[in-house]
Amino acid sequence: MYRVDQTISSGSLQVDHNGRLRHFLTIDGLSRELLTEILDAAESFSGVTEQSVKKVPLLRGRTIVNLFFESSTRTRTTFELAAKRLSADVLNISARTSATSKGETLLDTLRNLEAMHCDMFVVRHPDSGAAHFIARHAAKDVSVINAGDGHHAHPTQAMLDMFTIRRVKGSFDNLTVAIVGDILHSRVARSQIQALNTLGVKQVRIVGPKTLLPSDVSQLNVETSHNLLDGIRDADVIIMLRLQRERMRGALLPSEHEYFQLYGLTEDKLAHAKSDVTVMHPGPINRGVEMDTQVADGPRSVILEQVTHGIAVRMAVMSMAMRAAGGNP
Amino acid sequence: MTHERIHIHHGHIIDPASGVDAPGDLYIADGKIVSLNTAPDGFSADTEIDASNKIVCPGFIDLSARLREPGQEHKGTIASETRAAARSGITTLCCPPDTLPVIDTPAVADLIQNQARKAGYARVLPIGALTYRLQGDQLSEMAALKDAGCVGVGNALQPLLNTLVQRRSMEYAATHDLTVFLHSEDPSLRDAGTVHEGPVSARLGIPGIPEAAETVAVARDLALVACTGVRAHFCRLSTAHAIKMVARAQFDGLPVSADVSAHQLFLTDEDVATFDSNCHFRPPLRSSEDRDALRQGLCNGSIAAICSDHQPHENDAKEAPFPATEPGASTLETLLPLALRLQQSNTLGLSDVIALLTSGPGRIIGSSFGTLTPGSSADVCIFDPDYRWQLNEDTMLSRGHNTPFLNQEMIGLVTHTLLSGHLVYTHGG
């Protein structure tokens, strides 16, 4: 049996020898220049998504597989739309209907799809490191995009958030960004923290009770706060994370009520941040748990813009990775 | 098999149990060491072994090696794994009770020892199950297991949930003068964790196993050792705090010992950073501070043995996203070279390193093996301490090729292994 070198770092796995994006697995290890290139490309694609004919022929004849081992509506849909607007053919495979539930290994599934000559896998999987695993084992000309793996990374979500912040704030310098909620179990938060630090914001703060924050944040380059008002004081951007209902069962929190009292964002509490603060949320929102409806639908919220930007960012990442993998058709 | 008369000459003999560390000759007859340095009257050797520039020491005793038989022969067999042991200078292997079926009857204990005898490469000493089927609620027939050759009883990787059952099982083991081999881990605190809880788990988003998963269990186990008086051995400790607790208990006079697996002395959680499934271990690779404390424990004597914690796997067991892979590595063939790194880094002297592989583990299982004292079984390892070689898949003898040390340079090569006076391995032979 062939063997794969498991010790390749994610940086060299993601970027080819010309410094181009081969796979998009994590923000960790990518340069500020490359992240900026993604944002600039997304900016040019956002023009496409606003035209009446929303299609460019960049990936015509290419086949992209959305391989989802976890349910998702928003992410899968925006990936599908992004692929279609690049004129690619799209195949959606969800774990419930796939062979993996019949005992086929992840590797077997991958080999079978490769045998059908697919060009790109967009993967969501409940295990941290799954996208790395697939990228390591994928054929040479296949690209892998991580659409969320365990608690590890969700790099396209982070980049659409960065895109949104850049649009609203103009640049990343001097920004103070507070990320509030369940950091411990959040792949979104991990990727956001890495992206914000790589793009050079002034400070990233994470806010939540000890049960929802990692016990050792020394490699994350963040400030920690357990008090919402301290955490959002003078913040330029507040990112609220979704609270999964199962956290109550795992003895991580007593109740949604107490969580909202302590960490839920309301108009009153928002007054402690900067007056031009921007409020973000990766969705879907639990209204009355993470934030008030008033805040979610209020003038500082850019939650729906985030969704729109998701398409342009995913178009950018897909076209960049495909270009590095096999050149334009 | 007839016993040969063997003369090993011009080697440097190291036998920590008897304090020998000097150039000399070794004379073997009838499967036993008959003399050091002076030839017995009328001794004529059938075989001469030239050990010039080599170390001659007792065959190694490995306190934890999974041979996968019975039950998981697709991962390894007693024949395949003991052959790998012989090439690595290991003459005695203790196998944990989590075979399929579990070692909770004399029949399974007999089967394992018979298979080992048939293969003829190494001696296998089973560790019996502390409870029936390792289920943690009913005592195993410990007296019968002892009669069948079990050198102790243990819980393998299945923590006992019920402290009363644990107390009773310890009392019953003490009744039969059996050592209890403990894997101390609190299953609730481990939860779904697969790596050390720390900065790396925070960055990678892999659920972590906190240090407290080990220390909480060690504290509980020590309290029950104190209450029952049983002799207890803590297997494969991984944290600085647990070592400190065991050292304190030893100072207080409790009959407790501990070992560490060789890979824990050289790898840390940083090695997991590329999601390398060959670095998936249980207990997990800990911090560099923990690693240093484990080495310190070897130096100050609180840890008396280095084991391989050998766990061969088929390729598929490691071909999945990190958390979905099976823990453990195939490590028999790196036991000596890794242990020798402690000498190369001036952490320990060569004689101390060999003690951790021979007399140290020998005392823990209360055996007469692990020494070259005249009259003892002629289990001998001869190795070239300076020979450099590369570990690669094609040359590994274990059926499992799952090791984080693949393609690394190893220093120290076994040239001959003798088991009860029989040459069971010759390099290039």
PDB file of C-alpha atoms in Angstrom, chain A residues 1-3 6-9 28 106-107 125 127-130 132-133 136-137 151-152 190 194 214-216 218-220, chain B residues 197-207 270 274-278 315-316 318-324 393 401 406:
ATOM      1  CA  MET A   1       0.000   0.000   0.000  1.00  0.00           C
ATOM      2  CA  TYR A   2       1.174   3.520  -0.754  1.00  0.00           C
ATOM      3  CA  ARG A   3       1.996   5.794   2.128  1.00  0.00           C
ATOM      4  CA  GLN A   6       1.755  12.784   7.446  1.00  0.00           C
ATOM      5  CA  THR A   7       4.234  15.264   8.766  1.00  0.00           C
ATOM      6  CA  ILE A   8       3.849  17.887   6.031  1.00  0.00           C
ATOM      7  CA  SER A   9       2.832  21.145   7.676  1.00  0.00           C
ATOM      8  CA  ASP A  28      -3.078  28.935  10.048  1.00  0.00           C
ATOM      9  CA  LEU A 106     -13.613   8.012   4.039  1.00  0.00           C
ATOM     10  CA  LEU A 107     -10.663   7.027   1.875  1.00  0.00           C
ATOM     11  CA  HIS A 125     -16.764  16.752   8.380  1.00  0.00           C
ATOM     12  CA  ASP A 127     -13.682  15.392  12.843  1.00  0.00           C
ATOM     13  CA  SER A 128     -10.961  18.012  13.283  1.00  0.00           C
ATOM     14  CA  GLY A 129      -8.270  17.438  10.669  1.00  0.00           C
ATOM     15  CA  ALA A 130     -10.588  15.722   8.161  1.00  0.00           C
ATOM     16  CA  HIS A 132      -6.149  17.855   5.917  1.00  0.00           C
ATOM     17  CA  PHE A 133      -6.565  14.096   5.724  1.00  0.00           C
ATOM     18  CA  ARG A 136      -3.077  14.615   1.858  1.00  0.00           C
ATOM     19  CA  HIS A 137      -4.650  11.652   0.115  1.00  0.00           C
ATOM     20  CA  HIS A 151     -13.754  22.314  16.002  1.00  0.00           C
ATOM     21  CA  HIS A 152     -10.682  23.001  13.908  1.00  0.00           C
ATOM     22  CA  ARG A 190     -10.406  29.651  15.485  1.00  0.00           C
ATOM     23  CA  GLN A 194      -6.011  33.514  12.922  1.00  0.00           C
ATOM     24  CA  PRO A 214      -9.941  26.949  25.715  1.00  0.00           C
ATOM     25  CA  SER A 215      -7.964  26.413  28.930  1.00  0.00           C
ATOM     26  CA  ASP A 216      -4.699  27.475  27.292  1.00  0.00           C
ATOM     27  CA  SER A 218      -1.155  30.937  24.633  1.00  0.00           C
ATOM     28  CA  GLN A 219      -0.886  30.024  20.932  1.00  0.00           C
ATOM     29  CA  LEU A 220      -3.962  31.991  19.890  1.00  0.00           C
TER      30      LEU A 220
ATOM     31  CA  GLU B 197      -5.477  19.596  26.536  1.00  0.00           C
ATOM     32  CA  GLY B 198      -3.227  22.590  26.065  1.00  0.00           C
ATOM     33  CA  PRO B 199      -2.173  25.215  23.544  1.00  0.00           C
ATOM     34  CA  VAL B 200      -2.050  22.726  20.665  1.00  0.00           C
ATOM     35  CA  SER B 201      -5.543  21.342  21.293  1.00  0.00           C
ATOM     36  CA  ALA B 202      -6.797  24.931  21.557  1.00  0.00           C
ATOM     37  CA  ARG B 203      -5.247  25.795  18.196  1.00  0.00           C
ATOM     38  CA  LEU B 204      -6.257  22.633  16.342  1.00  0.00           C
ATOM     39  CA  GLY B 205      -9.707  22.359  17.878  1.00  0.00           C
ATOM     40  CA  ILE B 206      -9.213  18.696  18.758  1.00  0.00           C
ATOM     41  CA  PRO B 207     -10.977  17.892  22.047  1.00  0.00           C
ATOM     42  CA  GLU B 270       3.544  19.768  19.302  1.00  0.00           C
ATOM     43  CA  THR B 274       0.174  18.290  11.509  1.00  0.00           C
ATOM     44  CA  PHE B 275      -2.642  15.886  12.454  1.00  0.00           C
ATOM     45  CA  ASP B 276      -0.160  12.988  12.171  1.00  0.00           C
ATOM     46  CA  SER B 277      -2.240   9.996  13.268  1.00  0.00           C
ATOM     47  CA  ASN B 278       0.949   8.126  14.179  1.00  0.00           C
ATOM     48  CA  ASN B 315      -2.796   0.693   7.876  1.00  0.00           C
ATOM     49  CA  ASP B 316      -6.546   1.334   7.852  1.00  0.00           C
ATOM     50  CA  LYS B 318      -4.471   5.065  11.025  1.00  0.00           C
ATOM     51  CA  GLU B 319      -5.939   6.159   7.680  1.00  0.00           C
ATOM     52  CA  ALA B 320      -8.696   8.500   8.872  1.00  0.00           C
ATOM     53  CA  PRO B 321      -9.050  12.001  10.286  1.00  0.00           C
ATOM     54  CA  PHE B 322      -6.965  12.193  13.488  1.00  0.00           C
ATOM     55  CA  PRO B 323      -9.732  11.789  16.121  1.00  0.00           C
ATOM     56  CA  ALA B 324     -11.174   8.777  14.267  1.00  0.00           C
ATOM     57  CA  GLU B 393       8.830   0.168   6.678  1.00  0.00           C
ATOM     58  CA  HIS B 401       4.257  -0.154  10.516  1.00  0.00           C
ATOM     59  CA  LEU B 406       9.675   6.219  10.505  1.00  0.00           C
TER      60      LEU B 406
END
